[in-house]
Coordinates of N, CA, C and O in Angstrom, one line a residue:
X297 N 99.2 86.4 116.3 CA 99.6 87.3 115.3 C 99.3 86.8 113.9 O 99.0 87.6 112.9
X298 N 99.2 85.8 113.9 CA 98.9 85.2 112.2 C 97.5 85.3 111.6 O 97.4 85.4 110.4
X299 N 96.4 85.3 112.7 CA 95.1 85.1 112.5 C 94.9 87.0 112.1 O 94.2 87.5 111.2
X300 N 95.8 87.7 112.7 CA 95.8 88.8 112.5 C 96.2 89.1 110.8 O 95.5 89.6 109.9
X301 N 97.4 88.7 110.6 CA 97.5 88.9 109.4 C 97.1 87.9 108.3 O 97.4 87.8 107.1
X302 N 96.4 87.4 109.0 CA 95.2 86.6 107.9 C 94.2 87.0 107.4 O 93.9 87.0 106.2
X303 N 93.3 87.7 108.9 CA 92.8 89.1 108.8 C 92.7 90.4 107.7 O 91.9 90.5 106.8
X304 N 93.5 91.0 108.0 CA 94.0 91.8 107.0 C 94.7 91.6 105.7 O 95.2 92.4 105.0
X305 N 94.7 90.1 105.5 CA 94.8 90.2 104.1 C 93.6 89.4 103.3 O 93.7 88.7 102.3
X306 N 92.3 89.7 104.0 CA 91.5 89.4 103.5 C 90.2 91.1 103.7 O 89.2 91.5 103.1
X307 N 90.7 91.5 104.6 CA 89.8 92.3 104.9 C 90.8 93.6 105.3 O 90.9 93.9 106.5
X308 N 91.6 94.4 104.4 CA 92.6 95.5 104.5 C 91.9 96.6 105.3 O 90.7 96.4 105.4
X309 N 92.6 97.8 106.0 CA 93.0 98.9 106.0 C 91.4 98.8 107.4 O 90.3 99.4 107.3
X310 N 92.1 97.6 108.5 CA 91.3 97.6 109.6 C 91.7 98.4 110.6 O 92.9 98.6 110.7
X311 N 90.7 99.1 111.8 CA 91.2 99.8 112.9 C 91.9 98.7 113.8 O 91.9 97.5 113.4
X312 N 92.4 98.9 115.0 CA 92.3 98.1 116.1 C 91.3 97.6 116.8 O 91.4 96.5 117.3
X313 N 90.1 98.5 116.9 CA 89.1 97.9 117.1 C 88.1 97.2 116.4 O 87.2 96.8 117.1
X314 N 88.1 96.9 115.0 CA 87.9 96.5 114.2 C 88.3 94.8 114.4 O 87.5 94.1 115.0
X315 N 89.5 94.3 114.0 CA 90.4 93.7 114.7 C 90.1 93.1 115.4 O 89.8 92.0 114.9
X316 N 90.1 93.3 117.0 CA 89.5 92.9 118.0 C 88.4 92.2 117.9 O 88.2 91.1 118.2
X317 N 87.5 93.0 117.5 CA 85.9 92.5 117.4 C 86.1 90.6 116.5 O 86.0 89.4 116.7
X318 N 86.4 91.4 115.5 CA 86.5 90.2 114.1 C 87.3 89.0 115.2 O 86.7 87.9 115.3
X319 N 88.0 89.2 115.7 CA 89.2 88.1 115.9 C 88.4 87.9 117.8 O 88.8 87.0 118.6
X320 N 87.7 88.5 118.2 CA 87.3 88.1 119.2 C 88.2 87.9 120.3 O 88.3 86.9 121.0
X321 N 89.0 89.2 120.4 CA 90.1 89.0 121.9 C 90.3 90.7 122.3 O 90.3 91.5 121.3
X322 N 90.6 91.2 123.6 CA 90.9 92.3 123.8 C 91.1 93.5 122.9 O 91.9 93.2 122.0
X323 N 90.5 94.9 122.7 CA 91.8 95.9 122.2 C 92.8 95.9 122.4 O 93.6 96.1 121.4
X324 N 93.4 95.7 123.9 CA 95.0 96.1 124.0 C 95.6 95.0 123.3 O 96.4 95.2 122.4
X325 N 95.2 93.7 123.8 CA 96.1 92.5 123.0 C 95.9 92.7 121.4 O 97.1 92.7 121.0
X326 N 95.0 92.8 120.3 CA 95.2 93.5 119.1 C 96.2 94.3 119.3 O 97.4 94.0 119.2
X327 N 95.7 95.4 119.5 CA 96.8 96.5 120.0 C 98.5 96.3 119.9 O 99.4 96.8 119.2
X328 N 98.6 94.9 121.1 CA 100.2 94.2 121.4 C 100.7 93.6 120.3 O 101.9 93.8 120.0
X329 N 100.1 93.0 119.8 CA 100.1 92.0 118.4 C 100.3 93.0 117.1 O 101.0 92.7 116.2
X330 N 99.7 94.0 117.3 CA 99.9 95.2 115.8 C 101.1 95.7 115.7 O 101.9 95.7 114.7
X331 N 101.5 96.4 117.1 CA 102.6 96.8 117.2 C 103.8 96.0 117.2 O 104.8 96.6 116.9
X332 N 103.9 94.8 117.5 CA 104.8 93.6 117.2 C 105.2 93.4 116.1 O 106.4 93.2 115.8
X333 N 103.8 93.3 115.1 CA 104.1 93.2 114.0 C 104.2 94.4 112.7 O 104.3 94.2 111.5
X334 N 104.3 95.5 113.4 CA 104.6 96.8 112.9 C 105.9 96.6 113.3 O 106.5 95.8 112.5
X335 N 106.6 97.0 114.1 CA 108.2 96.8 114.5 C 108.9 95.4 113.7 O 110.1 95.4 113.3
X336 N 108.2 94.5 113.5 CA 108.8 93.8 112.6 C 108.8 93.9 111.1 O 109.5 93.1 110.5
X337 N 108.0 94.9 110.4 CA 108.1 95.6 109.2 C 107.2 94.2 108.3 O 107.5 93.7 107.2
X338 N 106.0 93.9 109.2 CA 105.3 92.8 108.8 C 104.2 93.6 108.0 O 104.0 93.4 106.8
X339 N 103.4 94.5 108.7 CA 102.3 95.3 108.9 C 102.6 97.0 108.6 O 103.7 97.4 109.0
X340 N 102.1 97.7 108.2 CA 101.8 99.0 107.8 C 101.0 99.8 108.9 O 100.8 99.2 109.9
X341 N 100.5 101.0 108.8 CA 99.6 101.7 109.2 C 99.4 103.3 108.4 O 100.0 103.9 107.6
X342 N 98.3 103.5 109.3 CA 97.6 104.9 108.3 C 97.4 105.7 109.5 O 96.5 105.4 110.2
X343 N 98.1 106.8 109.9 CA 97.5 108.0 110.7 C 96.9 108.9 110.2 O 97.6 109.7 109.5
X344 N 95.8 109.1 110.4 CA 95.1 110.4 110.3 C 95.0 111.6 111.5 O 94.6 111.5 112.6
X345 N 95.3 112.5 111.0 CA 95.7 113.4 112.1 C 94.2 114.1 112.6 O 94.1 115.0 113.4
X346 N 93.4 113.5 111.8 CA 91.7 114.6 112.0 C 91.5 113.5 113.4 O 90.6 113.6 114.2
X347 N 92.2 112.8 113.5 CA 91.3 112.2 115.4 C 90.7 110.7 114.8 O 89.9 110.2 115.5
X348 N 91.0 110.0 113.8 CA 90.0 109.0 113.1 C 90.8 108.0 113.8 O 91.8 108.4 114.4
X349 N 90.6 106.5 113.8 CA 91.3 105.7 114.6 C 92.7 105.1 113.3 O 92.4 104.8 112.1
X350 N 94.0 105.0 113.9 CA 94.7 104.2 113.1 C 94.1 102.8 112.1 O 93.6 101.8 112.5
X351 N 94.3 102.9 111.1 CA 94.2 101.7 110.4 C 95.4 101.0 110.0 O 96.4 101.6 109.6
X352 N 95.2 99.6 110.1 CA 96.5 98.7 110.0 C 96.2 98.2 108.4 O 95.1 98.1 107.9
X353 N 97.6 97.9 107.6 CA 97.3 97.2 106.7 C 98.6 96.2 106.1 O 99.7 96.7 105.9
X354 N 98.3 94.8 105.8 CA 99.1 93.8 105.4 C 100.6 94.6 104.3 O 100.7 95.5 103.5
X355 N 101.0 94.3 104.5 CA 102.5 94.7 103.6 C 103.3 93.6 102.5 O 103.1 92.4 102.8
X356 N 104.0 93.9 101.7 CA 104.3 92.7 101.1 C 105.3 91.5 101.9 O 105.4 90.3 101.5
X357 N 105.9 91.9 103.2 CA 106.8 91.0 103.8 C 105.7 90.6 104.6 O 106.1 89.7 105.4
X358 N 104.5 90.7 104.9 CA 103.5 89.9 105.8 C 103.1 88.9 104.7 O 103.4 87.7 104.8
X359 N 102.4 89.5 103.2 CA 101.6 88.4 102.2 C 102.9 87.8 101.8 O 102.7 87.3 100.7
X360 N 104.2 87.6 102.1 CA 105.3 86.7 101.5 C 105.4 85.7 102.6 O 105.8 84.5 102.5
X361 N 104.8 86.4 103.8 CA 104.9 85.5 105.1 C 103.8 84.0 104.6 O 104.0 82.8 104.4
X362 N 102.7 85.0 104.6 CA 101.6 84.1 104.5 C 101.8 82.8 103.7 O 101.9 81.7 104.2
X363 N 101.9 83.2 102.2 CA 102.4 82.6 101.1 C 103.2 81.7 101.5 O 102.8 80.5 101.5
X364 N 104.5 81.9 102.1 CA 105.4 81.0 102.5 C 105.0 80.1 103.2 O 105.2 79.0 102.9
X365 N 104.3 80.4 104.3 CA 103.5 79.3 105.3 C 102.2 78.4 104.4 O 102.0 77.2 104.8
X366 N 101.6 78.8 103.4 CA 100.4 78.2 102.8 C 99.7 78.5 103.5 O 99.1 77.5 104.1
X367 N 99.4 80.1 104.0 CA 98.7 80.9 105.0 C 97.2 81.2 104.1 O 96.0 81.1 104.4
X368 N 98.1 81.7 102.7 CA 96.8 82.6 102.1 C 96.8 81.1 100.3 O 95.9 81.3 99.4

């Protein structure tokens, strides 16, 4: 999950598969990991309703996460 939001706070407003590729593990496990950290009000998202793929993006309680850890 961290490499994830290390991720995206260097490189914002990524798909899931996007993600995956960069970080070099499954779609669905991105996927498990996004949604983890969506429910925990870590991470954001973007739906577009024209069919385009979800984009995830860092939020301020993820970059406070980071920060606190000496992530970013």
């Amino acid at each position: 999950k961290t490499a994830i939001m290390v991720l995206l706070s260097t490189q914002d407003a990524q798909t899931t598969k996007q993600i995956s590729t960069s970080l070099n593990i499954a779609e669905q496990l991105a996927l498990f990991h996004l949604t983890e950290l969506f429910n925990s009000k870590i991470i954001t998202n973007t739906l577009f309703m024209d069919g385009r793929p979800v984009k995830w993006h860092l939020n301020q309680n993820g970059r406070a996460y980071l920060v606190s850890n000496k992530l970013l």
